[in-house]
């Protein structure tokens, strides 16, 4: 998804102030080139964008096995551009994302398939600063039950200490009996303000 920069200047107390605003292509106004009609949905805009993508698309000739033999487990947060942040190209890795980058049973399922069927050997776990799961408790599930009349079968997996949650994720991966390769499992916290990674050492 492309980013666009707009700026405007004005005088405040005799000083010229320039404001620069960044927006994603999905939030551009309808009058922009290639935009969908005003009454369309975000999904309509994505489908329209795909038409332009497909028109210029060339089959890269890759198979399903990641070139770098690595799987990255990360949060679904929209601020994380994993390929750009890690210097990855199309076909380099498997990317597994969910709320919080939590190592759930389904993540273990994906990692197991990634390793056993598709040849990956390394696992990189990435949490981040300012995560929406930080401080969220299992009361979230209780509130849902009160609202819809059914208790979710899944855990919220909220946390208070992001570093400790990364350590727990590393431990879950390293102790899974289903994974073939657990010697190269490393965890990091991505700083959404600086763009840097901070490695978390396991206990």
PDB file of C-alpha atoms in Angstrom, residues 62-72 82-83 86-94 114 118-124 184:
ATOM      1  CA  UNK A  62       8.954 -19.069  -7.532  1.00  0.00           C
ATOM      2  CA  UNK A  63       7.794 -22.161  -5.704  1.00  0.00           C
ATOM      3  CA  UNK A  64       6.236 -22.228  -2.236  1.00  0.00           C
ATOM      4  CA  UNK A  65       9.523 -22.740  -0.361  1.00  0.00           C
ATOM      5  CA  UNK A  66      10.901 -19.508   1.159  1.00  0.00           C
ATOM      6  CA  UNK A  67      14.295 -18.627  -0.280  1.00  0.00           C
ATOM      7  CA  UNK A  68      15.800 -17.709   3.103  1.00  0.00           C
ATOM      8  CA  UNK A  69      14.235 -20.683   4.920  1.00  0.00           C
ATOM      9  CA  UNK A  70      12.826 -18.423   7.634  1.00  0.00           C
ATOM     10  CA  UNK A  71       9.377 -17.932   9.148  1.00  0.00           C
ATOM     11  CA  UNK A  72       8.490 -14.612  10.783  1.00  0.00           C
ATOM     12  CA  UNK A  82       7.820  -6.388   7.877  1.00  0.00           C
ATOM     13  CA  UNK A  83       9.383  -6.784   4.452  1.00  0.00           C
ATOM     14  CA  UNK A  86      13.730  -6.642   7.643  1.00  0.00           C
ATOM     15  CA  UNK A  87      15.053  -6.072   4.129  1.00  0.00           C
ATOM     16  CA  UNK A  88      13.020  -8.939   2.727  1.00  0.00           C
ATOM     17  CA  UNK A  89      11.895  -9.519  -0.846  1.00  0.00           C
ATOM     18  CA  UNK A  90       8.955 -11.438  -2.252  1.00  0.00           C
ATOM     19  CA  UNK A  91       9.560 -15.152  -1.755  1.00  0.00           C
ATOM     20  CA  UNK A  92      12.127 -14.767   1.026  1.00  0.00           C
ATOM     21  CA  UNK A  93      10.057 -15.848   4.025  1.00  0.00           C
ATOM     22  CA  UNK A  94       6.839 -17.117   5.487  1.00  0.00           C
ATOM     23  CA  UNK A 114       6.385 -24.258   7.225  1.00  0.00           C
ATOM     24  CA  UNK A 118       8.212 -26.241   3.036  1.00  0.00           C
ATOM     25  CA  UNK A 119      11.759 -26.357   4.360  1.00  0.00           C
ATOM     26  CA  UNK A 120      12.124 -23.419   6.753  1.00  0.00           C
ATOM     27  CA  UNK A 121      14.641 -23.700   9.572  1.00  0.00           C
ATOM     28  CA  UNK A 122      14.740 -20.353  11.397  1.00  0.00           C
ATOM     29  CA  UNK A 123      11.983 -18.586  13.365  1.00  0.00           C
ATOM     30  CA  UNK A 124      11.891 -14.859  14.056  1.00  0.00           C
ATOM     31  CA  UNK A 184      17.544 -20.755  15.658  1.00  0.00           C
TER      32      UNK A 184
END
